[in-house]
mmCIF file of C-alpha atoms and ligand atoms in Angstrom:
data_model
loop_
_atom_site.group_PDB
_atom_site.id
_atom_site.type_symbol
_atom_site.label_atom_id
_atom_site.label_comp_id
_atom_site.label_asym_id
_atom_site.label_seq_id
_atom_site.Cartn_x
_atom_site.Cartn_y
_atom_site.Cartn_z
ATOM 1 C CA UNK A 1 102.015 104.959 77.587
ATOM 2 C CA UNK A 2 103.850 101.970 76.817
ATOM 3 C CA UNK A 3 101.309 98.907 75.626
ATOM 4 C CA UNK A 4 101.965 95.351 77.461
ATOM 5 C CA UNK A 5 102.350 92.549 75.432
ATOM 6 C CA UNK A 6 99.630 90.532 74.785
ATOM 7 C CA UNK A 7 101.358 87.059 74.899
ATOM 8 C CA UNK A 8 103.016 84.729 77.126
ATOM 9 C CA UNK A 9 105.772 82.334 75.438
ATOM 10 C CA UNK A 10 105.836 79.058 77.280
ATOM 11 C CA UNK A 11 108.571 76.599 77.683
ATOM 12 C CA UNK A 12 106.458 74.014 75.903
ATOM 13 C CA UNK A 13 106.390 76.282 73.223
ATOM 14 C CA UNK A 14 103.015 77.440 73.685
ATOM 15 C CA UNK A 15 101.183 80.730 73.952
ATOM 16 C CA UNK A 16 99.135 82.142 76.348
ATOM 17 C CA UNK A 17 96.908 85.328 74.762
ATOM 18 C CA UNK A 18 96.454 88.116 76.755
ATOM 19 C CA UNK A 19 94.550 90.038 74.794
ATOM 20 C CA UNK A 20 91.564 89.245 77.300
ATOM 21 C CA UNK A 21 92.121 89.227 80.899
ATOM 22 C CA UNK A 22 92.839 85.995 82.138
ATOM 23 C CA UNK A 23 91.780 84.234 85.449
ATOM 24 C CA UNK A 24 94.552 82.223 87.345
ATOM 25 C CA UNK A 25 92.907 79.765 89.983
ATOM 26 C CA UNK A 26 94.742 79.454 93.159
ATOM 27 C CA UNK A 27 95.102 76.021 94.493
ATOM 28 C CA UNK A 28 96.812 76.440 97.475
ATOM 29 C CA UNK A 29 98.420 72.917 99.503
ATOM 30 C CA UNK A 30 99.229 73.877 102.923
ATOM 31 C CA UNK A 31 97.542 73.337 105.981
ATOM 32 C CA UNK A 32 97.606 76.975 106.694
ATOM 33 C CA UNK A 33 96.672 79.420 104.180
ATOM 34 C CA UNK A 34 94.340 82.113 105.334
ATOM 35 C CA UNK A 35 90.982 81.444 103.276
ATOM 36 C CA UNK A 36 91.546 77.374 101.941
ATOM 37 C CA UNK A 37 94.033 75.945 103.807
ATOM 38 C CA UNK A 38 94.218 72.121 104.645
ATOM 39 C CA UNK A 39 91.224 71.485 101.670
ATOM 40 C CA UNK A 40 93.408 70.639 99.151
ATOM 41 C CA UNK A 41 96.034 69.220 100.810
ATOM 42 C CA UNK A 42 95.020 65.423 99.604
ATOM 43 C CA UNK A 43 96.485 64.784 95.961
ATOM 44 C CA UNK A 44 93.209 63.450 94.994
ATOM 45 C CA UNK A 45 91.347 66.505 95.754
ATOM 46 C CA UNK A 46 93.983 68.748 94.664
ATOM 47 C CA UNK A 47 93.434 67.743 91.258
ATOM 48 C CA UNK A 48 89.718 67.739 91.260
ATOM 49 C CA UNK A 49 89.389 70.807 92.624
ATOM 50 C CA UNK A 50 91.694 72.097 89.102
ATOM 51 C CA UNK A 51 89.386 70.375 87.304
ATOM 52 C CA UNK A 52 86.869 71.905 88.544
ATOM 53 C CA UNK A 53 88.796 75.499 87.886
ATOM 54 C CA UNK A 54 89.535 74.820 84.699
ATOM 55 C CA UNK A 55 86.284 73.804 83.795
ATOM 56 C CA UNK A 56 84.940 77.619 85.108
ATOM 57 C CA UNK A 57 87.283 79.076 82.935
ATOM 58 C CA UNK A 58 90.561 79.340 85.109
ATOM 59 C CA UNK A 59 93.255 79.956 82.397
ATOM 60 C CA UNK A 60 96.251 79.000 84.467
ATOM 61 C CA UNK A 61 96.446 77.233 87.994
ATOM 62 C CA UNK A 62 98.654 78.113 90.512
ATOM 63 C CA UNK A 63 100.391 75.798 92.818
ATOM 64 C CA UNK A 64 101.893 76.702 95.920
ATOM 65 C CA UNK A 65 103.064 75.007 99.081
ATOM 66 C CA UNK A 66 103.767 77.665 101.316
ATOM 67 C CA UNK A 67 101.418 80.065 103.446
ATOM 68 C CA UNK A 68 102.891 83.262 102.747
ATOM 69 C CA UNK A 69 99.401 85.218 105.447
ATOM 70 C CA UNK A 70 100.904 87.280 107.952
ATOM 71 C CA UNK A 71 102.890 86.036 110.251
ATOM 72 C CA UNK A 72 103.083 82.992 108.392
ATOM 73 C CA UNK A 73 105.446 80.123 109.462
ATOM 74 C CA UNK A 74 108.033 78.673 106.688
ATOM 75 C CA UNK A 75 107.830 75.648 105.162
ATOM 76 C CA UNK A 76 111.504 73.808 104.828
ATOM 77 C CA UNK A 77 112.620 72.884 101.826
ATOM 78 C CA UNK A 78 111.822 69.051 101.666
ATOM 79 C CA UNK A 79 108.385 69.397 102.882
ATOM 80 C CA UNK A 80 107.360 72.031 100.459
ATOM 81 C CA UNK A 81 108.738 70.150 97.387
ATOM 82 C CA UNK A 82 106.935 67.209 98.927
ATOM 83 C CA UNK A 83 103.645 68.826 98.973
ATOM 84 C CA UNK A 84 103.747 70.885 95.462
ATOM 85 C CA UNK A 85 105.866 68.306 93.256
ATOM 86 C CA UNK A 86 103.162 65.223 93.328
ATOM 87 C CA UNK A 87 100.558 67.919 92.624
ATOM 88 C CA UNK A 88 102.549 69.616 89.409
ATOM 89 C CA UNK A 89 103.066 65.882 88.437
ATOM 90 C CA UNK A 90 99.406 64.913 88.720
ATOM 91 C CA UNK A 91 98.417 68.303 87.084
ATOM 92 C CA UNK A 92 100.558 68.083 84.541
ATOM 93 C CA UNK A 93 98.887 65.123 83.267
ATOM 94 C CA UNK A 94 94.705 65.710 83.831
ATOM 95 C CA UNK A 95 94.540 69.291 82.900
ATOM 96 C CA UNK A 96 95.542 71.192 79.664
ATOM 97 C CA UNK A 97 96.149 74.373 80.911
ATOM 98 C CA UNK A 98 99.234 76.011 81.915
ATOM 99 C CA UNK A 99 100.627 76.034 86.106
ATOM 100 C CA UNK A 100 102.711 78.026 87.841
ATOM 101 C CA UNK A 101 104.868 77.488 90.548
ATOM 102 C CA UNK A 102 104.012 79.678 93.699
ATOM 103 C CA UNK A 103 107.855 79.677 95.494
ATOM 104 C CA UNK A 104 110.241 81.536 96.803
ATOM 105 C CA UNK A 105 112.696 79.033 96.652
ATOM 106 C CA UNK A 106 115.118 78.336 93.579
ATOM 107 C CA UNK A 107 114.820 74.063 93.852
ATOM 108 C CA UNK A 108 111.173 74.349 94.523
ATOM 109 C CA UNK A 109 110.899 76.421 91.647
ATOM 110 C CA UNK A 110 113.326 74.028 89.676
ATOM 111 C CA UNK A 111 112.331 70.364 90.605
ATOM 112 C CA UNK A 112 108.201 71.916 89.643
ATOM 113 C CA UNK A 113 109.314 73.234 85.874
ATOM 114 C CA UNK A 114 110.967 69.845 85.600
ATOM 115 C CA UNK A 115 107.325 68.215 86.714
ATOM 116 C CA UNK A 116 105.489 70.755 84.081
ATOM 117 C CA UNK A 117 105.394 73.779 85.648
ATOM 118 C CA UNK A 118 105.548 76.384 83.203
ATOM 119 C CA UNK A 119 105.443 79.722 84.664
ATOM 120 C CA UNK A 120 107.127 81.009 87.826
ATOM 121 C CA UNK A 121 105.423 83.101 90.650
ATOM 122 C CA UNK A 122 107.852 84.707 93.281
ATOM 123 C CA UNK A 123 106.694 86.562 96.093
ATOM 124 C CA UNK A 124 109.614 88.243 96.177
ATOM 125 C CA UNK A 125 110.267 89.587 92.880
ATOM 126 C CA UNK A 126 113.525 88.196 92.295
ATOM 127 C CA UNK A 127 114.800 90.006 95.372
ATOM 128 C CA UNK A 128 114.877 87.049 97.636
ATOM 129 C CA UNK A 129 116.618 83.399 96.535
ATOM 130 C CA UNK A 130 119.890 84.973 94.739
ATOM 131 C CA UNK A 131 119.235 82.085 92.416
ATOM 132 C CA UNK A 132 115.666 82.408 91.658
ATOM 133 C CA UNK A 133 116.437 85.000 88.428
ATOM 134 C CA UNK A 134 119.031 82.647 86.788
ATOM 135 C CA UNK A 135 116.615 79.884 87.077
ATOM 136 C CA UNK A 136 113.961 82.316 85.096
ATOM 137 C CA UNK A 137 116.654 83.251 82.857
ATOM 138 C CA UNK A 138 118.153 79.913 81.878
ATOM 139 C CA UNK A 139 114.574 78.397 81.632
ATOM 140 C CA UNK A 140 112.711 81.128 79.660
ATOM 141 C CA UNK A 141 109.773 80.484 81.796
ATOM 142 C CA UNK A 142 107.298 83.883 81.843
ATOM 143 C CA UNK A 143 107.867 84.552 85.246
ATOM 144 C CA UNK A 144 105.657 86.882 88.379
ATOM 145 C CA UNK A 145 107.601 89.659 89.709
ATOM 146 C CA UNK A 146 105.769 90.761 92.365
ATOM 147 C CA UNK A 147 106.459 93.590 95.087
ATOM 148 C CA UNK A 148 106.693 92.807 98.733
ATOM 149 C CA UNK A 149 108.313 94.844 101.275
ATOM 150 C CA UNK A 150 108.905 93.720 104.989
ATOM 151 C CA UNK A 151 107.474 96.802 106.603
ATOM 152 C CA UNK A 152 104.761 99.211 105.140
ATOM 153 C CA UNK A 153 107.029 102.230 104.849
ATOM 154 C CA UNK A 154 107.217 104.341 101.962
ATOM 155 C CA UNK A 155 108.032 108.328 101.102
ATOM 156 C CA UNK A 156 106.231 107.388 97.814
ATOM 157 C CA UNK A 157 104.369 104.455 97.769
ATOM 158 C CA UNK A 158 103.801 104.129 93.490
ATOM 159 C CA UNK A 159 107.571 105.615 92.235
ATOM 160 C CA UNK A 160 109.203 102.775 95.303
ATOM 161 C CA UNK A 161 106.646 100.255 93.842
ATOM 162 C CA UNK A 162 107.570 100.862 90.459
ATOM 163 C CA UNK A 163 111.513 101.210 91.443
ATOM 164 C CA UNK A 164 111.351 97.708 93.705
ATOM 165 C CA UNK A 165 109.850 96.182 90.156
ATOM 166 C CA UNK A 166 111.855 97.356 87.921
ATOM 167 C CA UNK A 167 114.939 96.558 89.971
ATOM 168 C CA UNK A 168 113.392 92.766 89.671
ATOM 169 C CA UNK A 169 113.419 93.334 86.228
ATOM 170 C CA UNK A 170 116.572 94.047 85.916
ATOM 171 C CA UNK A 171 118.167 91.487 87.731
ATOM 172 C CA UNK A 172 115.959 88.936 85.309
ATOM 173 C CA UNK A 173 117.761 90.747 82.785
ATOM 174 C CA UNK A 174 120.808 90.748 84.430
ATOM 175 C CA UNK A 175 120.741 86.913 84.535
ATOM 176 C CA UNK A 176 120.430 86.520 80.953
ATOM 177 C CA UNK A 177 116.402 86.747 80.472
ATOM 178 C CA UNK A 178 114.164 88.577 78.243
ATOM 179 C CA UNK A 179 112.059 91.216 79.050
ATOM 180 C CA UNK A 180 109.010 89.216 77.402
ATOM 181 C CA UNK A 181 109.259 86.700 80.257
ATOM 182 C CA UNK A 182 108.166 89.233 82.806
ATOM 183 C CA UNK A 183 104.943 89.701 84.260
ATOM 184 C CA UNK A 184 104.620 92.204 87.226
ATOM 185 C CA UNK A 185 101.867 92.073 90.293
ATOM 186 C CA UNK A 186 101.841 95.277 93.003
ATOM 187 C CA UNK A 187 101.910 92.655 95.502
ATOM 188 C CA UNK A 188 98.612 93.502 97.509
ATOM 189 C CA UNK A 189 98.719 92.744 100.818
ATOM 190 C CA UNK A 190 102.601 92.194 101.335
ATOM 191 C CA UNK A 191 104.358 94.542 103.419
ATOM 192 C CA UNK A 192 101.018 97.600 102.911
ATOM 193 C CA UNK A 193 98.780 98.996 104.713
ATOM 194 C CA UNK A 194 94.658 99.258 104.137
ATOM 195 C CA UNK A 195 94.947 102.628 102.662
ATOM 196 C CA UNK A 196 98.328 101.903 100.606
ATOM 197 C CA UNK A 197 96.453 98.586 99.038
ATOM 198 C CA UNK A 198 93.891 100.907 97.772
ATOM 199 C CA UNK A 199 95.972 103.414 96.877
ATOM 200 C CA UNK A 200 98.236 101.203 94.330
ATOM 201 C CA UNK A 201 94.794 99.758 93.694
ATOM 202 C CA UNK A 202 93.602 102.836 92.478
ATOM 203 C CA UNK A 203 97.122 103.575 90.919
ATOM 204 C CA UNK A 204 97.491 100.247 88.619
ATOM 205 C CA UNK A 205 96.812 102.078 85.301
ATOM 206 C CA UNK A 206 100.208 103.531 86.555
ATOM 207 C CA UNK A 207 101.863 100.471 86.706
ATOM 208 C CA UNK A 208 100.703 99.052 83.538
ATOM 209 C CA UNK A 209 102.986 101.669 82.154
ATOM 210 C CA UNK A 210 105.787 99.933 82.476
ATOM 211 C CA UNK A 211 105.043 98.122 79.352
ATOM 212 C CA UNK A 212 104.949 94.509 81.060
ATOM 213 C CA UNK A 213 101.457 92.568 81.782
ATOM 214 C CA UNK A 214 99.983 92.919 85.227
ATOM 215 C CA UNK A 215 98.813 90.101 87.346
ATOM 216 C CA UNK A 216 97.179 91.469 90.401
ATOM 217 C CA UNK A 217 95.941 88.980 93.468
ATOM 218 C CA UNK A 218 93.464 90.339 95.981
ATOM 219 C CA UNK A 219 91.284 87.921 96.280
ATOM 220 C CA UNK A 220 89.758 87.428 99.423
ATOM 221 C CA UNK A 221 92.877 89.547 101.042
ATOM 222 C CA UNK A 222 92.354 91.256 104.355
ATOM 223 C CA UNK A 223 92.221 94.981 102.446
ATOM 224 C CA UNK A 224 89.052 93.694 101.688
ATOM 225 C CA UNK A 225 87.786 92.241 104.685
ATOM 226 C CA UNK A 226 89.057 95.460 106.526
ATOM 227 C CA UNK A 227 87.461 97.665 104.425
ATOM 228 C CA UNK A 228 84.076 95.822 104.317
ATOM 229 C CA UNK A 229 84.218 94.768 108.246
ATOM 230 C CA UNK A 230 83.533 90.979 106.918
ATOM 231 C CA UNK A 231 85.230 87.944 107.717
ATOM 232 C CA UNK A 232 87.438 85.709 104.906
ATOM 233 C CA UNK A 233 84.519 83.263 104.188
ATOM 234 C CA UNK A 234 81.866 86.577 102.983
ATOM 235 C CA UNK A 235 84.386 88.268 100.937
ATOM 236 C CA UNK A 236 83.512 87.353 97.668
ATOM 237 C CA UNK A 237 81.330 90.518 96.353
ATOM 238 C CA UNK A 238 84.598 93.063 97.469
ATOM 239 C CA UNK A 239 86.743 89.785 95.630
ATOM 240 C CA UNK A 240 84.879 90.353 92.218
ATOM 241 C CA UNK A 241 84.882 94.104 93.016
ATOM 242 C CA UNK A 242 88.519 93.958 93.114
ATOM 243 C CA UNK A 243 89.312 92.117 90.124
ATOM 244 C CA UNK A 244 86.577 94.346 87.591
ATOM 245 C CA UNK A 245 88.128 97.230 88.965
ATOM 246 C CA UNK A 246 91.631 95.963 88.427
ATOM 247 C CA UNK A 247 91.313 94.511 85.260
ATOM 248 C CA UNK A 248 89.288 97.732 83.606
ATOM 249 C CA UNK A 249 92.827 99.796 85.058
ATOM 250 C CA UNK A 250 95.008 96.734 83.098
ATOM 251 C CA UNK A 251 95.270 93.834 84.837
ATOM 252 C CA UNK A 252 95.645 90.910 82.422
ATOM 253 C CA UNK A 253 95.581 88.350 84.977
ATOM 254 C CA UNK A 254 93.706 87.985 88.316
ATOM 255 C CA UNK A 255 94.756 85.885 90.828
ATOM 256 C CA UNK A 256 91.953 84.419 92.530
ATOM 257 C CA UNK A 257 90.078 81.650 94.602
ATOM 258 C CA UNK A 258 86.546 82.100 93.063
ATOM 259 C CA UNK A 259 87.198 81.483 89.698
ATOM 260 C CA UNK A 260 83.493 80.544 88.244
ATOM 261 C CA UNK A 261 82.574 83.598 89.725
ATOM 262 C CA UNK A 262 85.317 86.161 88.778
ATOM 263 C CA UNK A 263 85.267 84.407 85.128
ATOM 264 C CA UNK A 264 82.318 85.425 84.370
ATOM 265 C CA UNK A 265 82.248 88.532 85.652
ATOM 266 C CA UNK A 266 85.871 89.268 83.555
ATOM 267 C CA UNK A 267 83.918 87.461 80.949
ATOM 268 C CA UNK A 268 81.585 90.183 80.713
ATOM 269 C CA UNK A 269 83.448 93.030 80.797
ATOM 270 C CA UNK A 270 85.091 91.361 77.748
ATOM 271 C CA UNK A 271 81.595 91.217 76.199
ATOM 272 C CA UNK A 272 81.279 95.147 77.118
ATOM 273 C CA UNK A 273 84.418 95.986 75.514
ATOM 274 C CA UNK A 274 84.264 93.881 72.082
ATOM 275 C CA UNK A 275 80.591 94.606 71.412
ATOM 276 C CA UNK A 276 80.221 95.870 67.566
ATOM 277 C CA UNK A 277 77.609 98.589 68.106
ATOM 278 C CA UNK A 278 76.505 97.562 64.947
ATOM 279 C CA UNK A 279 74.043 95.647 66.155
ATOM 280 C CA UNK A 280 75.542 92.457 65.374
ATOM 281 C CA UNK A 281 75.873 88.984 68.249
ATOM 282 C CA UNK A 282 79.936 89.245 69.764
ATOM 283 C CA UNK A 283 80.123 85.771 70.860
ATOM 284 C CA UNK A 284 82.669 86.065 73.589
ATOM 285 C CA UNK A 285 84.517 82.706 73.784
ATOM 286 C CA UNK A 286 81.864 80.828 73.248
HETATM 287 N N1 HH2 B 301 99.215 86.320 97.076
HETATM 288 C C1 HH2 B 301 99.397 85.216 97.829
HETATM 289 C C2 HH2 B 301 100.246 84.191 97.398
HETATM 290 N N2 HH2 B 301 100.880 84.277 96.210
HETATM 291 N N3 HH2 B 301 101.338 85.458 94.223
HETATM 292 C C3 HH2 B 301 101.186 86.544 93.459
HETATM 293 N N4 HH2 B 301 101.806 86.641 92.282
HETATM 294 N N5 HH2 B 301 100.367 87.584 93.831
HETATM 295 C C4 HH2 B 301 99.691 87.562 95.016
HETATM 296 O O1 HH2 B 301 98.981 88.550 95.323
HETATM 297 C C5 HH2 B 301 99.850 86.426 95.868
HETATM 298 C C6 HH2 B 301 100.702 85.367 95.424
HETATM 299 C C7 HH2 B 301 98.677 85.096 99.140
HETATM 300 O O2 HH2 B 301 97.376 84.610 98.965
HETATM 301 P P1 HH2 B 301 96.926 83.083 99.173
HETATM 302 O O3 HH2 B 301 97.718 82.175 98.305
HETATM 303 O O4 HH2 B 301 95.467 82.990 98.983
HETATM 304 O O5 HH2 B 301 97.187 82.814 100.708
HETATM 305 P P2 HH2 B 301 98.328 82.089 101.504
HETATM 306 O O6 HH2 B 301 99.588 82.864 101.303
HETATM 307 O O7 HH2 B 301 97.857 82.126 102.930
HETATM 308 O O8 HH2 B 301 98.450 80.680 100.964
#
């Protein structure tokens, strides 16, 4: 099985380890999205509210401006930079860790790494915006692949995963980029059903051998409130659920809106999996 890299190379010209699983906090300004939207909306608490990630142990923050829930309406271009941009700007300056842009759109994407931004995150895996994978490419910004589909058909759901991925890949490649810029996500929720979420769920270990680090995003998704019968706002235990699960089958990110909670719980898996058995204190980041 091919091993992942265990670094991200940032624009900057700093690195992001990998070697533990990292937590990305989600901070999410739109009116609309399905579990926060409208809180963080305001620029001021926008950036406390990173603070306030950061300071639980989110390792990246990422921005977006667009509701991507079901059914979701589309943001036009000028309002969405209008709502991210101010935010990157802000960010940029008060906290030390790394954002990413959350876009599907090429000038979003853009006028945000030219604010700070310093990883990409498209929702449509570089199948969307023909220009989004030049913009990765000529940047060298690590960039989120992830897999979304329009309907929830498949003959087989992990090889058209996979295939849908790598295709991204290769037109990152295509462009000019390097294969250590990608990071791929299965994309839960987006264009699968209940059953096919768990499924890739259960599959990731599968994806992970594709040699690139995994990112997976679940948090609070409705594959958990379906499967638990609980609304968005009690969804946290099948949220942390989620993310051990995922992270003991690879994942070296997880995307989420809990992050004290989901850091320490990744936090202590790390503790699990570093201990000496020799009897000997493992300080874990501390
Ligand atoms: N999920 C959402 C948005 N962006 N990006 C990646 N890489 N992976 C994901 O799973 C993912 C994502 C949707 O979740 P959220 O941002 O909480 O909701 P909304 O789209 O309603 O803003």
């Amino acid at each position: 099985m091919a091993q992942a890299r265990e670094q991200l190379f940032l624009p900057d010209g700093r690195v992001v380890d990998l070697s533990r699983p990292l937590v990305m906090g989600i901070l999410n300004v739109t009116p609309d999205s399905f579990s926060d939207g409208g809180r963080y909306v305001d620029l001021e608490r926008a950036v406390e509210h990173a603070r306030s990630m950061v300071a639980c142990g989110a390792a990246i923050i990422d921005v977006g401006g667009e509701s991507t829930r079901p059914g979701y309406t589309p943001v036009p271009l000028e309002e969405e930079m209008r709502r991210v941009l101010p935010v990157i700007e802000a960010l940029s300056a008060a906290i030390d860790v790394p954002l990413s842009i959350d876009t599907q759109k090429a000038a979003v994407a853009e006028a945000a790494l030219e604010r700070g931004a310093q990883i990409l995150n498209d929702i449509q895996g570089l199948r969307g915006d023909p220009a989004m994978a030049r913009l990765a490419a000529e940047s060298g910004a690590p960039v989120v692949i992830m897999h979304n589909r329009r309907e929830p058909v498949y003959a087989d759901l992990l090889e058209e995963v996979r295939r849908d991925l790598s295709d991204g890949v290769e037109r990152l490649l295509a462009a000019g980029g390097r294969p250590e810029q990608v990071i791929l996500d299965p994309g839960i929720g987006f264009g699968k059903t209940v059953e096919q979420n768990l499924l890739l769920l259960k599959q990731l270990d599968r994806l992970s051998a594709l040699g690139y680090p995994l990112l997976l995003g679940a948090s609070r998704k409705s594959v958990i409130g379906r499967t638990l019968g609980v609304p968005v706002d009690e969804r946290l235990p099948g949220s942390l659920a989620v993310a051990v699960y995922g992270v003991l089958k690879g994942a070296r990110i997880v995307r989420v809106h809990d992050v004290c909670e989901t850091a320490q719980a990744v936090k202590m898996i790390a503790a699990i999996e570093e201990v000496l058995g020799d009897g000997s204190a493992h300080p874990v980041g501390a």
